[in-house]
Every structure is written in C-alpha cells, then in structure tokens.
Amino acid sequence: MAKVIVVTSGKGGVGKTTTSASFACGLAQRGHKTVVIDFDVGLRNLDLIMGCERRVVYDFVNVIHGEANLRQALIKDKRFENLYILAASQTRDKDALTQEGVQKVLEELSKEFEYIVCDSPAGIEKGAMLAMHFADEALVVTNPEVSSVRDSDRVLGILQSKTQAAMDGKGIKEHLVLTRYAPKRVQNGEMLSVEDVMEILAIDLLGVVPESQSVLNSSNAGLPVIAEAEADAGQAYSDIVARFLGDDRPMRFVHLEKKGLLGRIFRS
Amino acid sequence: MSTSQTKASAPLEFKGRMMGISVLRISDNKLEDLASALDQQVNKGGGLLRELPIVLDLDVQIIDIDGLLELLRKQHLTVLGAYRTAASMEAAVRRVGLPVILERTPARKSPEAPAAAPVEAPAATPAAPAAAPVQTVDTRLITTPVRSGQRIYARNSDLIITAQVSAGAEVIADGCIHIYGSLRGRALAGAQGDEAARIFCRDLQAELLAIAGRYKVADDISDEVRGRPVQIRLDGEKLCVDPLS
C-alpha cells in the first residue's frame, strides 16, 4: 500500500509545487517508486517545474472521467528512474475533480507505487480539500511571515478535522517545511524566526529551505532544485527527504554562516 | 491509504454540530413593556442581534403569542422554537407552528409551582439571558491545538484546553475556560450569561476576551498582562485582567 503525502499551505506562492517536485524527486533518487500528482486543475505548474510540459498528452482529469487510462496519462521522468508525474488539466476547473474519482485513481496508483505525492492548489476550496482528503501525511509549506503562518494554521485545522484519516480517527502526521528562509533578515527582525513559526504552529519541523536564487533558476530550467547538488536549496531538500525517511540530519540554513578566519581578520 | 469506505455517498447525515443559539426569556406578558425593553436591547447591541437565532423561554402563563412573534420579527430576530413552555402555553405555541423543544438530559427539576402571580415586577432587561438555570458541572477537555477558523463550544460546561488556541480560533463555554497553552484567538466564557464565569490562561495574547457578553479586544488589553499567566473575571460591568502570581 502506498503512502499518500499531501503538500499544502493555504497561501499561494510559498513553494508548494517546488517542494512537491523536489520531494518526489528525492524519494525517487533514494530508490522509492514515486508518483507526483498536480491537483491544481486549471492552473497547472508542476509539469513545468518537472520539465515534462512537452510530453503531456492525457492528464488527471482525463483519467477521472475515464477518457484515458492511468498508463496513458502517467509521464515517466527522463532523468530519474523511479519518478512519474500525473499532470493537471489546464483547460478545466476544480469541479472536474470528484472525491470518488480521486479515490479510484489513488487506489489504482497505490498498487504500483510506494509514495504518492499530491501537490495541492492554494486555498481551502475543492481542489485543496480533495488533494488532502486521502492523505496519510502532510507537508505544510510555510514562509516566515505572519499571513502564511496563519493560513498554515487554518490548513492544519482542516487536516485534523476534514480528511479521511481524521474522520477514521487515525489522524494525519504533519510536518512543517519552512521555505524562503533568510537568516540575515531574521536577525534584522524583518522575518519570523524558525522558533517563532514553530511556537505558533506547534508541529514538527521537517526542514528549512533558504531563500535562494537557485530555486528560480532551476524552475526556469525545468529541473527540480534537489537535483542540483551544489545549490543550498537543493541540499536543504535532500535533508528533508532524508529526515522524512528516518535519517537523523542536523538542521542547516537556520543561522547566519559564521565568517571564516580570513573574514574575521579582515573584518572592518 | 484509507479508502475502504467513503462517507460522501450517504445521502444524508446527522451531524453533532454545536451552534450558538441564544435563549430569550420572556417573564412578562405585557407586549408594550416587552416592545420597549426589546427595542432598547437591540439598539444597545448594534447590528449584532440582527438575525440572531433564538429559542423562547416562556416564563409566563399566558401571552399573546402572535403579538410576541410579530414583535420579534420586527426586530429581525429568528425564532427557532420554544422550550420550557408552560403547559397553558403549549397548545398556542404549537398552533403558530413553533416547535416545542423538549429538554432531554439532564432532567432539571421543574420550576417551582408557577401557580402564584406569574407576572413579577416587569424585569428591567427581559432579553438578558437567564443566569440562574445553567448548571456548569460538566467539563469539556481539548488536548490538541485549536487552529485558526475552528470554533469550540462547551455547552453548559467548563472548557479546559491543554494546548494552544491559535489566532483566528474561537473557544466558547457557558462556564469557565482554562487554557494551558498560549491564547492567541478569542475566548468567551459565560456565554449564556453566567457572570461568575472566568477565563484562566497561561499566556495571554488574545484577540478578544468576553465574559457574559462584556468584552475586551486586543487593543484594550494592557501590555503589562500580555504574555503572562492571568485570570479574567467580571467586576460589575468591568472585565478585569489580573495577573496570576
């Protein structure tokens, strides 16, 4: 049985799709057969970030409506052996998704895959509700600013009350992924700190992803940032995947880099 | 994956949802007196009482029920039913199509023999929720964080929360409220008018505090008590926030 993981946030533009792509990619890199599904029907992005936009023939909505089977719609990633993508439809809207349809697709996928990553749309409307409904675990993506934190708090409440796991009394396991973090701005008091966010949300921290130019570069290049071993954000996502799978890794990118010896000598 | 059964296929569902419904106690049968008192209350409440769902507590032996309903309609109150209706009024209540709400558990001892003069001195504020009848013996316990957008109502009971109450969340009790995490949302104790109810919390960062309808918003809470363990109680009409030593 596959593990279903929803990547959600409430607020838009915080890095859900970036996180979904890198997280799914990281699981696949470590040998787990993984599929990532774009639930953002009408505003699809995942295919771009994953660099497979030219190979989309059938999508998630086609499968739900029985116009194509899963085998036709699943796009195999060219770079990573165990990674598959199920794109969203750009021409439909969220009403094209049904709970029964989503359930059927997930059941079929879970026969074949180890991990199913659901990339949720922003908001708490139908698309977002369906993306989280059948999840076993959730990555709550949050930026270190008050509106994002409040929206995440709202989403956490919904995860605990409206999802299938919650209604069955099992509950969902929640992880905090803090993205676009800039230690310097935290130090200057312009941004909430990791501690602030954790105090407000009161869930486990899975990882901190630094604000980084490499995220934008790799998005434009259609390559999940985790695949760039040199990039700080890529390393942060590698840590996140490792911790998710049970490895113990120290938190990085939380504090300002200490200046080296030369830096200290020549400090003006 | 937990897909063994889906609840969406059921055509209907009974939900145990708590809703805020006010009880309007009528202890006078003179419509003119009621009209002016009601007018006063509604004006005092600003727009807050508009469309307010209410249940009538008819503490009178006889009243012109059509006239009363007309009065309430004019003030835009939504009457959902009547409860604790005197036997002499039950037929009339049913005739106008109002549901008679029977109280179930716990069986309360019936009000003392109402044979004597049913009309007391006209109450100054007939619309104020009855303070006496709510017994707050039960306790509702919440152990997980109350998140933004969530609302917890402990009816006829105290409320104990061992986790935090997030900004944008609302916790309400007819009795006292105890919060052992941070209180960043709203807390409303004595929701049915119990003026003895209090709020206790370990870290006060609330958006709003209220006891029996008297409230304070975040701006009115002084910095001296912010972030500290406090108790909130009612002193006459004033809401006091006292630090807990």
Short mmCIF file of C-alpha atoms in Angstrom, two decimals:
data_model
loop_
_atom_site.label_atom_id
_atom_site.label_comp_id
_atom_site.label_asym_id
_atom_site.label_seq_id
_atom_site.Cartn_x
_atom_site.Cartn_y
_atom_site.Cartn_z
CA MET A 1 0.00 0.00 0.00
CA ALA A 2 1.41 3.38 -0.98
CA LYS A 3 1.85 6.25 1.42
CA VAL A 4 -0.08 9.32 0.31
CA ILE A 5 1.59 12.64 1.15
CA VAL A 6 -0.11 15.98 0.52
CA VAL A 7 1.97 19.13 0.07
CA THR A 8 -0.23 22.00 1.17
CA SER A 9 -0.12 25.52 2.64
CA GLY A 10 -3.31 27.51 2.30
CA LYS A 11 -1.47 30.50 0.96
CA GLY A 12 -0.29 30.71 -2.64
CA GLY A 13 3.25 31.27 -3.83
CA VAL A 14 5.00 29.82 -0.79
CA GLY A 15 6.66 26.94 -2.63
CA LYS A 16 4.23 24.03 -2.69
CA THR A 17 4.99 22.97 -6.23
CA THR A 18 8.74 23.47 -5.80
CA THR A 19 8.55 21.34 -2.65
CA SER A 20 6.38 18.68 -4.29
CA ALA A 21 8.75 18.36 -7.23
CA SER A 22 11.93 18.18 -5.16
CA PHE A 23 10.41 15.94 -2.50
CA ALA A 24 9.08 13.44 -5.05
CA CYS A 25 12.36 13.58 -6.92
CA GLY A 26 14.32 12.97 -3.71
CA LEU A 27 12.23 9.92 -2.82
CA ALA A 28 12.82 8.55 -6.31
CA GLN A 29 16.57 9.26 -6.10
CA ARG A 30 16.66 7.11 -2.99
CA GLY A 31 15.11 4.22 -4.88
CA HIS A 32 11.44 4.58 -3.95
CA LYS A 33 8.92 4.31 -6.75
CA THR A 34 7.11 7.64 -6.56
CA VAL A 35 4.36 9.47 -8.44
CA VAL A 36 3.62 13.16 -8.04
CA ILE A 37 0.12 14.42 -8.90
CA ASP A 38 -0.77 18.02 -9.75
CA PHE A 39 -4.14 18.84 -8.13
CA ASP A 40 -4.08 22.42 -9.36
CA VAL A 41 -6.60 21.86 -12.15
CA GLY A 42 -6.85 24.96 -14.30
CA LEU A 43 -3.51 26.43 -13.22
CA ARG A 44 -1.08 23.63 -13.74
CA ASN A 45 2.59 24.26 -12.98
CA LEU A 46 4.10 21.01 -11.85
CA ASP A 47 4.82 19.84 -15.39
CA LEU A 48 6.89 23.00 -15.98
CA ILE A 49 8.91 22.61 -12.79
CA MET A 50 9.48 18.95 -13.65
CA GLY A 51 10.40 19.83 -17.22
CA CYS A 52 7.89 17.49 -18.84
CA GLU A 53 5.41 20.04 -20.21
CA ARG A 54 6.03 18.98 -23.80
CA ARG A 55 5.08 15.40 -23.12
CA VAL A 56 1.66 15.86 -21.55
CA VAL A 57 -0.97 14.07 -23.62
CA TYR A 58 -3.56 12.98 -21.09
CA ASP A 59 -3.99 14.38 -17.62
CA PHE A 60 -5.51 13.66 -14.19
CA VAL A 61 -8.98 14.88 -15.26
CA ASN A 62 -8.97 12.65 -18.33
CA VAL A 63 -8.28 9.67 -16.08
CA ILE A 64 -11.01 10.61 -13.60
CA HIS A 65 -13.53 10.97 -16.43
CA GLY A 66 -12.47 7.68 -17.98
CA GLU A 67 -11.20 9.32 -21.18
CA ALA A 68 -7.78 7.78 -20.71
CA ASN A 69 -6.29 5.11 -18.51
CA LEU A 70 -3.56 5.70 -15.97
CA ARG A 71 -0.88 4.09 -18.08
CA GLN A 72 -1.52 6.61 -20.85
CA ALA A 73 -1.56 9.59 -18.52
CA LEU A 74 1.47 8.81 -16.32
CA ILE A 75 4.55 10.59 -17.58
CA LYS A 76 7.84 8.89 -16.82
CA ASP A 77 10.59 11.26 -15.80
CA LYS A 78 13.52 11.11 -18.20
CA ARG A 79 16.20 11.74 -15.57
CA PHE A 80 15.02 9.74 -12.59
CA GLU A 81 14.20 6.11 -12.92
CA ASN A 82 11.51 5.75 -10.25
CA LEU A 83 9.69 9.01 -10.82
CA TYR A 84 6.34 9.52 -12.55
CA ILE A 85 4.17 12.60 -13.00
CA LEU A 86 0.43 12.94 -13.38
CA ALA A 87 -0.25 16.40 -14.78
CA ALA A 88 -3.28 18.56 -14.13
CA SER A 89 -5.60 19.76 -16.83
CA GLN A 90 -5.12 23.39 -17.80
CA THR A 91 -8.44 23.77 -19.60
CA ARG A 92 -10.80 22.54 -16.90
CA ASP A 93 -11.67 23.79 -13.45
CA LYS A 94 -11.63 22.24 -9.98
CA ASP A 95 -15.20 20.95 -10.37
CA ALA A 96 -13.85 18.38 -12.81
CA LEU A 97 -12.42 16.55 -9.78
CA THR A 98 -14.69 14.27 -7.76
CA GLN A 99 -13.96 12.54 -4.49
CA GLU A 100 -14.86 9.13 -5.93
CA GLY A 101 -12.70 9.78 -8.99
CA VAL A 102 -9.70 10.85 -6.92
CA GLN A 103 -10.12 7.86 -4.64
CA LYS A 104 -10.22 5.48 -7.58
CA VAL A 105 -7.07 6.91 -9.12
CA LEU A 106 -5.21 6.84 -5.80
CA GLU A 107 -6.26 3.24 -5.17
CA GLU A 108 -5.01 2.20 -8.55
CA LEU A 109 -1.73 4.08 -8.13
CA SER A 110 -1.13 2.67 -4.67
CA LYS A 111 -0.92 -0.84 -6.13
CA GLU A 112 2.15 0.14 -8.05
CA PHE A 113 3.87 2.96 -6.18
CA GLU A 114 5.49 3.35 -2.77
CA TYR A 115 4.81 7.07 -2.43
CA ILE A 116 2.10 9.27 -3.89
CA VAL A 117 2.83 12.99 -3.55
CA CYS A 118 -0.21 15.26 -4.01
CA ASP A 119 0.64 18.84 -4.97
CA SER A 120 -2.26 20.87 -3.58
CA PRO A 121 -3.54 24.12 -5.08
CA ALA A 122 -3.61 27.21 -2.85
CA GLY A 123 -6.74 28.00 -0.88
CA ILE A 124 -9.10 25.74 1.01
CA GLU A 125 -11.57 25.15 -1.79
CA LYS A 126 -12.45 21.93 -3.56
CA GLY A 127 -9.09 21.22 -5.23
CA ALA A 128 -7.18 21.68 -1.98
CA MET A 129 -9.72 19.67 0.02
CA LEU A 130 -9.51 16.75 -2.43
CA ALA A 131 -5.70 16.86 -2.52
CA MET A 132 -5.56 16.34 1.24
CA HIS A 133 -8.62 14.13 1.68
CA PHE A 134 -6.94 10.73 1.34
CA ALA A 135 -3.52 11.73 2.69
CA ASP A 136 -1.64 9.78 5.37
CA GLU A 137 0.92 12.52 5.97
CA ALA A 138 1.14 16.20 5.15
CA LEU A 139 3.96 18.60 4.38
CA VAL A 140 2.77 22.05 5.39
CA VAL A 141 4.81 24.58 3.44
CA THR A 142 5.12 27.92 5.22
CA ASN A 143 7.01 31.16 4.65
CA PRO A 144 8.35 33.01 7.68
CA GLU A 145 5.73 35.75 7.60
CA VAL A 146 2.50 36.19 9.54
CA SER A 147 -0.10 35.71 6.79
CA SER A 148 1.48 32.49 5.59
CA VAL A 149 1.71 31.17 9.15
CA ARG A 150 -1.94 31.95 9.84
CA ASP A 151 -3.05 30.24 6.63
CA SER A 152 -0.97 27.19 7.54
CA ASP A 153 -2.62 27.11 10.94
CA ARG A 154 -6.02 27.09 9.24
CA VAL A 155 -4.92 24.26 6.96
CA LEU A 156 -3.66 22.26 9.95
CA GLY A 157 -7.12 22.56 11.49
CA ILE A 158 -8.71 21.25 8.32
CA LEU A 159 -6.21 18.40 8.07
CA GLN A 160 -7.21 17.35 11.57
CA SER A 161 -10.94 17.50 11.01
CA LYS A 162 -11.97 17.06 7.39
CA THR A 163 -9.67 14.41 5.96
CA GLN A 164 -10.46 10.71 5.70
CA ALA A 165 -7.71 9.79 8.18
CA ALA A 166 -9.09 12.30 10.67
CA MET A 167 -12.64 11.02 10.27
CA ASP A 168 -11.44 7.45 10.72
CA GLY A 169 -9.83 8.59 13.97
CA LYS A 170 -6.30 7.81 12.80
CA GLY A 171 -5.20 11.38 12.30
CA ILE A 172 -2.69 12.73 9.85
CA LYS A 173 1.01 13.13 10.51
CA GLU A 174 2.01 16.74 9.86
CA HIS A 175 5.44 18.12 9.01
CA LEU A 176 6.48 21.73 8.76
CA VAL A 177 8.59 22.79 5.79
CA LEU A 178 9.76 26.37 6.24
CA THR A 179 10.71 27.86 2.88
CA ARG A 180 12.26 31.11 1.62
CA TYR A 181 14.09 31.49 4.92
CA ALA A 182 16.67 34.28 5.17
CA PRO A 183 18.68 34.18 8.43
CA LYS A 184 20.01 37.69 7.85
CA ARG A 185 16.53 39.15 7.59
CA VAL A 186 15.51 37.20 10.69
CA GLN A 187 18.45 38.73 12.53
CA ASN A 188 17.36 42.18 11.40
CA GLY A 189 13.88 41.48 12.70
CA GLU A 190 12.27 41.61 9.26
CA MET A 191 11.18 37.99 9.23
CA LEU A 192 9.77 35.49 11.70
CA SER A 193 12.34 33.08 13.06
CA VAL A 194 12.11 29.28 12.97
CA GLU A 195 11.34 29.37 16.69
CA ASP A 196 8.52 31.91 16.20
CA VAL A 197 6.87 29.83 13.50
CA MET A 198 7.22 26.60 15.44
CA GLU A 199 5.76 28.20 18.53
CA ILE A 200 2.70 29.36 16.63
CA LEU A 201 2.10 26.21 14.61
CA ALA A 202 3.22 23.65 17.20
CA ILE A 203 4.14 20.88 14.77
CA ASP A 204 7.39 19.08 13.99
CA LEU A 205 9.88 20.84 11.75
CA LEU A 206 10.98 18.69 8.83
CA GLY A 207 13.34 21.22 7.33
CA VAL A 208 14.23 24.80 6.48
CA VAL A 209 14.80 25.80 2.85
CA PRO A 210 16.81 29.02 2.42
CA GLU A 211 15.72 31.83 0.13
CA SER A 212 17.83 31.09 -2.91
CA GLN A 213 18.38 32.19 -6.47
CA SER A 214 18.87 28.55 -7.39
CA VAL A 215 15.14 27.83 -6.89
CA LEU A 216 14.14 30.28 -9.60
CA ASN A 217 16.96 29.14 -11.90
CA SER A 218 16.03 25.50 -11.65
CA SER A 219 12.31 26.23 -12.04
CA ASN A 220 13.06 28.01 -15.28
CA ALA A 221 15.27 25.14 -16.37
CA GLY A 222 12.55 22.58 -15.56
CA LEU A 223 14.77 20.69 -13.16
CA PRO A 224 13.74 20.13 -9.52
CA VAL A 225 16.21 22.05 -7.36
CA ILE A 226 17.05 18.92 -5.36
CA ALA A 227 18.85 17.61 -8.45
CA GLU A 228 21.36 20.45 -8.15
CA ALA A 229 23.74 19.07 -5.55
CA GLU A 230 25.65 22.35 -5.33
CA ALA A 231 22.65 24.54 -4.60
CA ASP A 232 21.86 25.35 -0.95
CA ALA A 233 18.12 24.90 -1.52
CA GLY A 234 18.83 21.56 -3.22
CA GLN A 235 20.80 20.38 -0.19
CA ALA A 236 18.02 21.54 2.09
CA TYR A 237 15.51 19.40 0.19
CA SER A 238 17.90 16.40 0.31
CA ASP A 239 17.96 16.79 4.09
CA ILE A 240 14.16 16.99 4.16
CA VAL A 241 13.75 13.77 2.22
CA ALA A 242 16.37 12.03 4.36
CA ARG A 243 14.66 13.12 7.58
CA PHE A 244 11.28 12.07 6.22
CA LEU A 245 12.69 8.60 5.60
CA GLY A 246 14.02 8.43 9.14
CA ASP A 247 17.62 9.67 8.86
CA ASP A 248 18.92 11.99 11.52
CA ARG A 249 20.38 15.13 9.98
CA PRO A 250 21.29 18.38 11.71
CA MET A 251 19.23 21.44 10.76
CA ARG A 252 21.09 23.64 8.31
CA PHE A 253 20.46 27.11 6.86
CA VAL A 254 18.85 28.29 10.08
CA HIS A 255 21.62 30.60 11.30
CA LEU A 256 23.90 33.06 9.57
CA GLU A 257 27.07 31.44 8.26
CA LYS A 258 29.94 32.15 10.59
CA LYS A 259 32.66 34.17 8.96
CA GLY A 260 35.87 32.22 8.32
CA LEU A 261 39.23 33.07 9.81
CA LEU A 262 40.13 35.41 6.95
CA GLY A 263 36.77 37.07 7.19
CA ARG A 264 37.36 37.74 10.85
CA ILE A 265 40.85 39.11 10.33
CA PHE A 266 39.79 41.46 7.58
CA ARG A 267 36.54 42.47 9.27
CA SER A 268 36.32 46.23 9.06
CA MET B 1 -4.33 4.69 2.20
CA SER B 2 -7.64 4.85 3.98
CA THR B 3 -10.11 4.41 1.22
CA SER B 4 -12.11 1.47 2.50
CA GLN B 5 -15.30 3.43 2.70
CA THR B 6 -16.33 6.85 1.63
CA LYS B 7 -18.80 8.82 3.61
CA ALA B 8 -19.64 11.06 0.71
CA SER B 9 -22.07 8.55 -0.75
CA ALA B 10 -24.57 8.81 2.11
CA PRO B 11 -27.49 11.00 1.00
CA LEU B 12 -27.87 12.47 4.47
CA GLU B 13 -26.01 12.63 7.69
CA PHE B 14 -26.76 13.65 11.26
CA LYS B 15 -24.07 15.98 12.46
CA GLY B 16 -23.46 16.77 16.11
CA ARG B 17 -22.70 20.38 15.41
CA MET B 18 -22.82 22.94 18.16
CA MET B 19 -24.28 26.27 17.22
CA GLY B 20 -24.58 29.47 19.10
CA ILE B 21 -28.26 29.93 19.88
CA SER B 22 -29.42 32.43 22.45
CA VAL B 23 -32.29 31.87 24.83
CA LEU B 24 -34.73 34.75 25.13
CA ARG B 25 -36.52 34.58 28.42
CA ILE B 26 -39.92 36.24 28.48
CA SER B 27 -41.04 36.91 32.03
CA ASP B 28 -43.73 39.48 31.35
CA ASN B 29 -46.82 39.26 29.19
CA LYS B 30 -47.36 42.96 28.58
CA LEU B 31 -46.44 43.45 24.96
CA GLU B 32 -45.78 47.20 25.27
CA ASP B 33 -43.25 46.63 28.04
CA LEU B 34 -41.61 43.86 26.07
CA ALA B 35 -41.53 46.01 22.95
CA SER B 36 -39.68 48.86 24.61
CA ALA B 37 -37.28 46.62 26.50
CA LEU B 38 -36.51 44.69 23.34
CA ASP B 39 -36.02 47.89 21.39
CA GLN B 40 -33.54 49.07 23.98
CA GLN B 41 -31.59 45.79 23.96
CA VAL B 42 -31.43 45.58 20.20
CA ASN B 43 -30.23 49.17 19.92
CA LYS B 44 -27.61 48.53 22.56
CA GLY B 45 -26.36 45.52 20.67
CA GLY B 46 -25.76 47.48 17.49
CA GLY B 47 -26.16 45.21 14.48
CA LEU B 48 -25.02 42.18 16.47
CA LEU B 49 -28.50 40.98 17.33
CA ARG B 50 -29.79 41.12 13.78
CA GLU B 51 -30.86 37.66 12.53
CA LEU B 52 -29.80 36.28 15.91
CA PRO B 53 -31.15 32.75 16.26
CA ILE B 54 -33.13 32.47 19.47
CA VAL B 55 -35.21 29.99 21.40
CA LEU B 56 -38.02 31.36 23.53
CA ASP B 57 -38.13 30.56 27.21
CA LEU B 58 -41.72 31.46 28.01
CA ASP B 59 -41.75 32.06 31.72
CA VAL B 60 -45.35 33.28 31.66
CA GLN B 61 -48.69 31.51 31.99
CA ILE B 62 -50.39 33.34 29.18
CA ILE B 63 -49.24 35.70 26.45
CA ASP B 64 -50.39 36.88 23.04
CA ILE B 65 -48.04 34.64 21.11
CA ASP B 66 -48.89 36.12 17.69
CA GLY B 67 -48.19 39.60 19.01
CA LEU B 68 -44.91 38.47 20.54
CA LEU B 69 -43.72 36.83 17.33
CA GLU B 70 -44.63 39.94 15.37
CA LEU B 71 -42.55 41.97 17.83
CA LEU B 72 -39.53 39.72 17.40
CA ARG B 73 -39.92 39.69 13.65
CA LYS B 74 -39.84 43.48 13.57
CA GLN B 75 -36.51 43.35 15.40
CA HIS B 76 -35.21 40.77 12.88
CA LEU B 77 -34.69 38.01 15.42
CA THR B 78 -35.01 34.47 14.13
CA VAL B 79 -37.18 32.36 16.42
CA LEU B 80 -36.31 28.66 16.18
CA GLY B 81 -38.70 27.31 18.81
CA ALA B 82 -39.83 27.44 22.38
CA TYR B 83 -38.66 25.46 25.36
CA ARG B 84 -39.69 25.11 28.99
CA THR B 85 -43.10 26.22 27.88
CA ALA B 86 -45.81 26.31 30.50
CA ALA B 87 -48.50 23.71 29.87
CA SER B 88 -51.01 26.52 29.44
CA MET B 89 -48.99 27.89 26.54
CA GLU B 90 -48.08 24.70 24.73
CA ALA B 91 -51.16 24.50 22.51
CA ALA B 92 -50.79 28.14 21.48
CA VAL B 93 -47.12 27.68 20.67
CA ARG B 94 -47.87 24.65 18.53
CA ARG B 95 -50.74 26.48 16.81
CA VAL B 96 -48.42 29.18 15.46
CA GLY B 97 -46.15 26.49 14.10
CA LEU B 98 -43.29 26.91 16.52
CA PRO B 99 -41.52 23.68 17.53
CA VAL B 100 -41.72 22.90 21.23
CA ILE B 101 -38.22 21.89 22.24
CA LEU B 102 -38.21 19.31 24.98
CA GLU B 103 -35.25 19.28 27.24
CA ARG B 104 -33.56 15.97 27.43
CA THR B 105 -30.69 15.14 29.74
CA PRO B 106 -30.06 16.15 32.38
CA ALA B 107 -33.60 16.28 33.74
CA ARG B 108 -33.86 19.50 35.57
CA LYS B 109 -36.25 19.86 38.44
CA SER B 110 -39.26 21.73 37.21
CA PRO B 111 -39.50 25.36 38.14
CA GLU B 112 -41.30 25.82 41.43
CA ALA B 113 -45.05 25.79 41.25
CA PRO B 114 -45.94 28.58 38.92
CA ALA B 115 -49.48 28.89 40.25
CA ALA B 116 -48.80 32.16 42.01
CA ALA B 117 -48.70 35.52 40.31
CA PRO B 118 -46.95 34.75 37.05
CA VAL B 119 -46.16 38.33 36.34
CA GLU B 120 -43.38 39.55 38.53
CA ALA B 121 -42.34 43.13 38.57
CA PRO B 122 -41.57 43.84 34.94
CA ALA B 123 -37.97 42.85 34.53
CA ALA B 124 -35.69 45.67 33.52
CA THR B 125 -33.97 43.59 30.88
CA PRO B 126 -36.19 40.78 29.77
CA ALA B 127 -33.84 39.97 26.92
CA ALA B 128 -30.83 39.30 29.12
CA PRO B 129 -30.09 35.61 29.08
CA ALA B 130 -31.22 33.84 32.20
CA ALA B 131 -28.27 33.48 34.51
CA ALA B 132 -29.63 31.02 37.00
CA PRO B 133 -30.66 27.88 35.15
CA VAL B 134 -27.33 26.98 33.54
CA GLN B 135 -25.57 24.40 35.60
CA THR B 136 -21.90 24.17 34.84
CA VAL B 137 -20.85 20.87 36.26
CA ASP B 138 -19.57 19.17 33.16
CA THR B 139 -16.18 19.81 31.65
CA ARG B 140 -15.10 19.56 28.08
CA LEU B 141 -11.43 18.72 27.56
CA ILE B 142 -9.49 19.60 24.41
CA THR B 143 -5.93 18.32 24.13
CA THR B 144 -4.99 19.30 20.58
CA PRO B 145 -4.31 22.83 19.30
CA VAL B 146 -7.41 24.80 18.34
CA ARG B 147 -6.49 26.14 14.92
CA SER B 148 -7.40 29.31 13.09
CA GLY B 149 -11.00 29.11 11.86
CA GLN B 150 -12.01 26.43 14.36
CA ARG B 151 -14.67 27.02 16.93
CA ILE B 152 -15.21 25.05 20.11
CA TYR B 153 -18.33 25.49 22.19
CA ALA B 154 -18.66 23.81 25.58
CA ARG B 155 -22.38 23.94 26.24
CA ASN B 156 -23.49 24.02 29.87
CA SER B 157 -19.98 23.24 30.94
CA ASP B 158 -16.45 24.41 31.59
CA LEU B 159 -13.82 24.13 28.91
CA ILE B 160 -10.26 23.02 29.52
CA ILE B 161 -7.71 23.26 26.72
CA THR B 162 -4.28 21.80 27.34
CA ALA B 163 -2.90 23.05 24.02
CA GLN B 164 -2.77 26.43 22.34
CA VAL B 165 -5.62 28.46 20.82
CA SER B 166 -4.37 29.98 17.57
CA ALA B 167 -5.12 33.44 16.25
CA GLY B 168 -8.42 33.29 14.40
CA ALA B 169 -9.78 30.46 16.54
CA GLU B 170 -12.70 30.85 18.94
CA VAL B 171 -13.32 28.98 22.19
CA ILE B 172 -16.64 29.45 23.96
CA ALA B 173 -18.04 27.98 27.16
CA ASP B 174 -21.14 28.52 29.24
CA GLY B 175 -18.89 28.09 32.25
CA CYS B 176 -15.22 28.86 32.82
CA ILE B 177 -12.39 28.46 30.30
CA HIS B 178 -8.92 27.23 31.22
CA ILE B 179 -6.16 27.36 28.63
CA TYR B 180 -2.77 25.87 29.37
CA GLY B 181 -1.15 26.75 26.04
CA SER B 182 -0.97 30.21 24.53
CA LEU B 183 -4.26 32.01 23.95
CA ARG B 184 -3.94 33.91 20.68
CA GLY B 185 -7.53 33.66 19.49
CA ARG B 186 -10.84 34.59 21.12
CA ALA B 187 -12.15 33.23 24.40
CA LEU B 188 -15.75 33.76 25.51
CA ALA B 189 -16.78 32.44 28.91
CA GLY B 190 -20.23 32.56 30.50
CA ALA B 191 -21.75 32.51 27.04
CA GLN B 192 -25.27 32.14 28.41
CA GLY B 193 -24.91 34.92 30.91
CA ASP B 194 -23.11 33.36 33.84
CA GLU B 195 -21.38 36.41 35.29
CA ALA B 196 -19.36 34.30 37.71
CA ALA B 197 -17.56 32.54 34.88
CA ARG B 198 -13.84 33.24 34.48
CA ILE B 199 -11.11 32.69 31.94
CA PHE B 200 -7.72 31.40 33.05
CA CYS B 201 -4.78 31.22 30.73
CA ARG B 202 -1.06 30.72 30.98
CA ASP B 203 -0.01 33.02 28.16
CA LEU B 204 -2.36 35.84 27.25
CA GLN B 205 -2.08 37.05 23.67
CA ALA B 206 -5.81 37.04 22.94
CA GLU B 207 -7.64 38.80 20.13
CA LEU B 208 -10.76 39.08 22.27
CA LEU B 209 -11.89 38.19 25.76
CA ALA B 210 -15.51 38.08 26.88
CA ILE B 211 -17.46 37.07 29.96
CA ALA B 212 -21.26 37.09 29.91
CA GLY B 213 -21.31 39.47 26.99
CA ARG B 214 -18.82 42.04 28.31
CA TYR B 215 -15.73 42.02 26.18
CA LYS B 216 -12.26 43.41 25.60
CA VAL B 217 -10.44 43.43 22.28
CA ALA B 218 -6.68 43.06 21.92
CA ASP B 219 -6.22 46.85 21.85
CA ASP B 220 -7.84 47.18 25.27
CA ILE B 221 -5.57 44.61 26.87
CA SER B 222 -2.61 46.29 28.57
CA ASP B 223 0.95 45.31 27.78
CA GLU B 224 1.58 44.57 31.44
CA VAL B 225 -0.52 41.42 31.32
CA ARG B 226 0.26 40.44 27.74
CA GLY B 227 2.22 37.21 27.50
CA ARG B 228 1.66 36.46 31.18
CA PRO B 229 -0.44 33.98 33.14
CA VAL B 230 -3.71 35.71 34.01
CA GLN B 231 -7.27 35.26 35.08
CA ILE B 232 -10.09 37.28 33.62
CA ARG B 233 -13.19 37.97 35.68
CA LEU B 234 -16.14 40.28 35.75
CA ASP B 235 -16.24 43.04 38.33
CA GLY B 236 -19.67 44.62 37.93
CA GLU B 237 -19.73 45.68 34.30
CA LYS B 238 -15.97 45.76 34.02
CA LEU B 239 -13.80 43.00 32.68
CA CYS B 240 -10.70 42.65 34.85
CA VAL B 241 -7.48 41.00 33.75
CA ASP B 242 -5.48 40.03 36.84
CA PRO B 243 -2.01 38.52 36.68
CA LEU B 244 -1.73 35.15 38.37
CA SER B 245 1.22 35.14 40.70
#
